[in-house]
Amino acid sequence: MTQSTLAVQFADIAAAAQRLAGVAHPTPVLTSRQADERSGAQLFFKCENFQRVGAFKFRGAYNAISCLSEEQKRRGVVAFSSGNHAQGMALAARMLGVRATIVMPTDAPAMKLAATREYGAEIILYDRKKEDREVIAARLGQERGLAVIPAYDHPHVIAGQGTAAKELFDSVGELDYLFVSTGGGGLLSGSALSAAALSPRCAVIGVEPEAGNDAQRSLRSGQIVHIDVPDTIADGAQTQHIGKLVLPILQAHVRDIVTVSDDQLRSQIRFFAERMKIVVEGAGALAAAAAMNNVVDIRGKKVGVIVSGGNIDMALFAECMARSAPAIQAT
Ligand SMILES: *Cc1c(COP(=O)(O)O)cnc(C)c1O
């Protein structure tokens, strides 16, 4: 498929970056000598755990709400999300003076529920095992005239998410590899479009939890694979399938999708805390875990790693500190 037939172009990402200028945080790019030693590569961590709401999701949410018509803004928006998209939508809506309704699972992390409520959104809870959130959101959209903004399968959301990688290339230049945490593929597809435009030889690698490798299977088979809700500490990547707009972008611009285990995620979360002094959530550690464990051989390469979020439940964080193997092991 040629780039012109894709749902999102790099120009959309550049336009999103302008809308986000002065609104989203230009997040820091961190480096770590120990991470470089461990991986044998030169790693650049783009730290979206320092983004507003603690994850890159603010970018796509703000861009998508900004692009609505005045009439749509007046009526309000509805989103379904287990966490970070909910917070991103709630905050972006409040900043733009738009009412937000968020459909969230009853078992969403307590801190994500509380944060979404604090940003002033109306929360509608549903049972993840019994009800379909997309159906609930679509019904609310129709009944109340709300614009439905999904977490990943939406052109303005993808364009917004692509601005994080754009910033990374703008600050460190071209890369050999870029590792990106992957759930529904919004961040990965946006990042891949930025890479194709700004660093065309860069190999873009998606990383998803071993418990749910649907994106890997979808990319390799060319068909969207649906799975049950995967059991993983990477709750931000507990998606059941990638997006329809996402797949053609991945086919055009992503080299491969790899997986990491929850044990590798726990060690990575501990490494971030212990060595780099940053708090990273399970899904936020996916890309780094793949790079640091050389799931793809990156020795001697210049490598970007998107650290996608930092909203981890403190009980789980404590468990990672106490039980995971030390991040640096003698080899
Ligand atoms: C949403 C999310 C992801 C996955 O993003 P997709 O666009 O759904 O692929 C990864 N990490 C974090 C922290 C997230 O919130």
Coordinates of C-alpha atoms in Angstrom, one line a residue, residues 99-263:
R99 CA -18.0 18.0 28.5
A100 CA -16.5 14.4 28.6
T101 CA -18.3 11.1 29.4
I102 CA -15.9 8.2 29.9
V103 CA -16.9 4.5 29.9
M104 CA -14.5 2.6 32.2
P105 CA -14.3 -1.0 33.4
T106 CA -15.2 -1.6 37.1
D107 CA -11.8 -3.2 37.6
A108 CA -9.8 -0.3 36.2
P109 CA -6.9 0.7 38.5
A110 CA -8.2 2.8 41.4
M111 CA -5.9 5.7 40.8
K112 CA -6.9 5.9 37.1
L113 CA -10.6 6.0 38.0
A114 CA -9.9 8.7 40.7
A115 CA -7.8 10.8 38.4
T116 CA -10.4 10.7 35.6
R117 CA -13.1 11.8 38.1
E118 CA -10.9 14.6 39.4
Y119 CA -10.5 16.0 35.9
G120 CA -14.3 16.5 35.9
A121 CA -15.4 13.8 33.5
E122 CA -18.7 11.8 34.0
I123 CA -17.7 8.1 34.5
I124 CA -20.0 5.3 33.4
L125 CA -18.8 1.9 34.8
Y126 CA -19.2 -1.4 33.0
D127 CA -18.3 -5.1 33.6
R128 CA -15.3 -5.9 31.3
K129 CA -16.2 -9.6 31.3
K130 CA -19.9 -9.2 30.4
E131 CA -20.5 -6.0 28.5
D132 CA -19.0 -4.5 25.3
R133 CA -17.7 -1.0 26.0
E134 CA -17.8 0.0 22.3
V135 CA -21.5 -0.7 22.2
I136 CA -22.1 1.3 25.4
A137 CA -20.1 4.2 24.0
A138 CA -21.8 4.1 20.6
R139 CA -25.2 4.1 22.4
L140 CA -24.3 7.1 24.5
G141 CA -23.0 8.8 21.4
Q142 CA -26.4 8.4 19.7
E143 CA -28.6 9.0 22.7
R144 CA -26.8 12.1 23.9
G145 CA -25.3 13.3 20.6
L146 CA -21.8 12.9 21.8
A147 CA -18.7 12.6 19.5
V148 CA -17.1 9.1 20.1
I149 CA -13.4 9.4 20.4
P150 CA -11.8 5.9 20.6
A151 CA -8.4 5.4 22.2
Y152 CA -6.5 4.4 19.0
D153 CA -8.6 3.8 15.9
H154 CA -9.1 7.4 14.9
P155 CA -7.0 9.6 12.5
H156 CA -6.7 12.6 14.8
V157 CA -5.8 10.4 17.7
I158 CA -3.1 8.6 15.7
A159 CA -1.8 11.9 14.5
G160 CA -1.5 13.3 18.0
Q161 CA 0.3 10.2 19.3
G162 CA 2.8 10.5 16.4
T163 CA 4.0 13.8 17.8
A164 CA 6.0 12.1 20.6
A165 CA 8.2 10.3 18.1
K166 CA 8.4 13.5 16.0
E167 CA 9.8 15.3 19.0
L168 CA 12.3 12.5 19.6
F169 CA 13.7 12.7 16.1
D170 CA 13.7 16.5 16.2
S171 CA 15.9 16.3 19.3
V172 CA 18.2 13.4 18.7
G173 CA 18.3 13.1 14.9
E174 CA 17.9 10.0 12.8
L175 CA 17.9 6.6 14.6
D176 CA 18.6 3.0 13.5
Y177 CA 15.7 1.5 15.6
L178 CA 12.7 2.9 17.4
F179 CA 10.9 0.7 19.9
V180 CA 7.3 1.5 20.7
S181 CA 4.8 0.0 23.3
T182 CA 1.8 -1.4 21.5
G183 CA -1.8 -2.0 22.5
G184 CA -4.3 -1.0 19.8
G185 CA -1.5 0.5 17.8
G186 CA -2.3 4.2 17.8
L187 CA 1.1 5.1 19.3
L188 CA 2.9 2.6 17.1
S189 CA 1.2 3.8 13.8
G190 CA 1.8 7.5 14.6
S191 CA 5.4 6.8 15.6
A192 CA 6.0 4.8 12.4
L193 CA 4.6 7.7 10.3
S194 CA 7.0 10.1 12.0
A195 CA 9.9 7.7 11.5
A196 CA 9.1 7.2 7.8
A197 CA 9.2 11.0 7.3
L198 CA 12.0 12.0 9.6
S199 CA 14.3 9.0 9.7
P200 CA 13.4 6.8 6.7
R201 CA 16.0 4.1 7.4
C202 CA 14.9 3.6 11.0
A203 CA 13.4 0.2 11.7
V204 CA 10.3 0.6 13.8
I205 CA 9.5 -2.2 16.2
G206 CA 6.3 -2.6 18.2
V207 CA 6.4 -4.3 21.5
E208 CA 3.4 -6.0 23.2
P209 CA 2.9 -8.2 26.2
E210 CA 3.6 -11.9 25.7
A211 CA 0.2 -12.7 27.1
G212 CA -1.5 -11.0 24.2
N213 CA 0.5 -11.0 20.9
D214 CA -2.5 -10.1 18.7
A215 CA -0.7 -7.2 17.1
Q216 CA 2.2 -9.4 16.2
R217 CA -0.1 -12.0 14.7
S218 CA -2.1 -9.3 12.9
L219 CA 1.0 -7.7 11.3
R220 CA 2.4 -11.1 10.3
S221 CA -0.8 -12.5 8.8
G222 CA -2.2 -9.2 7.4
Q223 CA -5.6 -9.8 9.2
I224 CA -6.7 -8.2 12.4
V225 CA -6.6 -11.0 15.0
H226 CA -9.0 -10.8 18.0
I227 CA -8.1 -12.2 21.4
D228 CA -9.5 -12.4 24.9
V229 CA -8.5 -9.7 27.4
P230 CA -4.8 -10.6 28.1
D231 CA -3.6 -11.2 31.6
T232 CA -0.7 -8.9 32.1
I233 CA 0.6 -6.1 34.4
A234 CA 0.7 -3.9 31.2
D235 CA -2.9 -2.7 31.7
G236 CA -2.4 0.1 29.1
A237 CA -1.8 -2.6 26.5
Q238 CA -4.7 -4.9 27.4
T239 CA -6.4 -4.5 24.1
Q240 CA -8.2 -7.3 22.3
H241 CA -7.3 -6.2 18.7
I242 CA -5.5 -3.4 16.8
G243 CA -7.4 -0.8 14.8
K244 CA -8.7 -1.0 11.3
L245 CA -6.9 2.3 10.4
V246 CA -3.8 1.1 12.2
L247 CA -3.1 -2.2 10.3
P248 CA -2.3 -0.6 6.9
I249 CA 0.0 1.9 8.5
L250 CA 1.9 -0.9 10.3
Q251 CA 2.1 -2.9 7.1
A252 CA 3.6 0.1 5.3
H253 CA 6.0 1.4 8.0
V254 CA 6.7 -1.2 10.8
R255 CA 9.5 -3.7 10.6
D256 CA 8.2 -6.2 13.2
I257 CA 6.3 -6.6 16.5
V258 CA 7.9 -8.5 19.3
T259 CA 6.8 -9.5 22.8
V260 CA 8.2 -9.4 26.4
S261 CA 7.1 -11.2 29.5
D262 CA 5.6 -9.7 32.6
D263 CA 8.8 -10.7 34.5

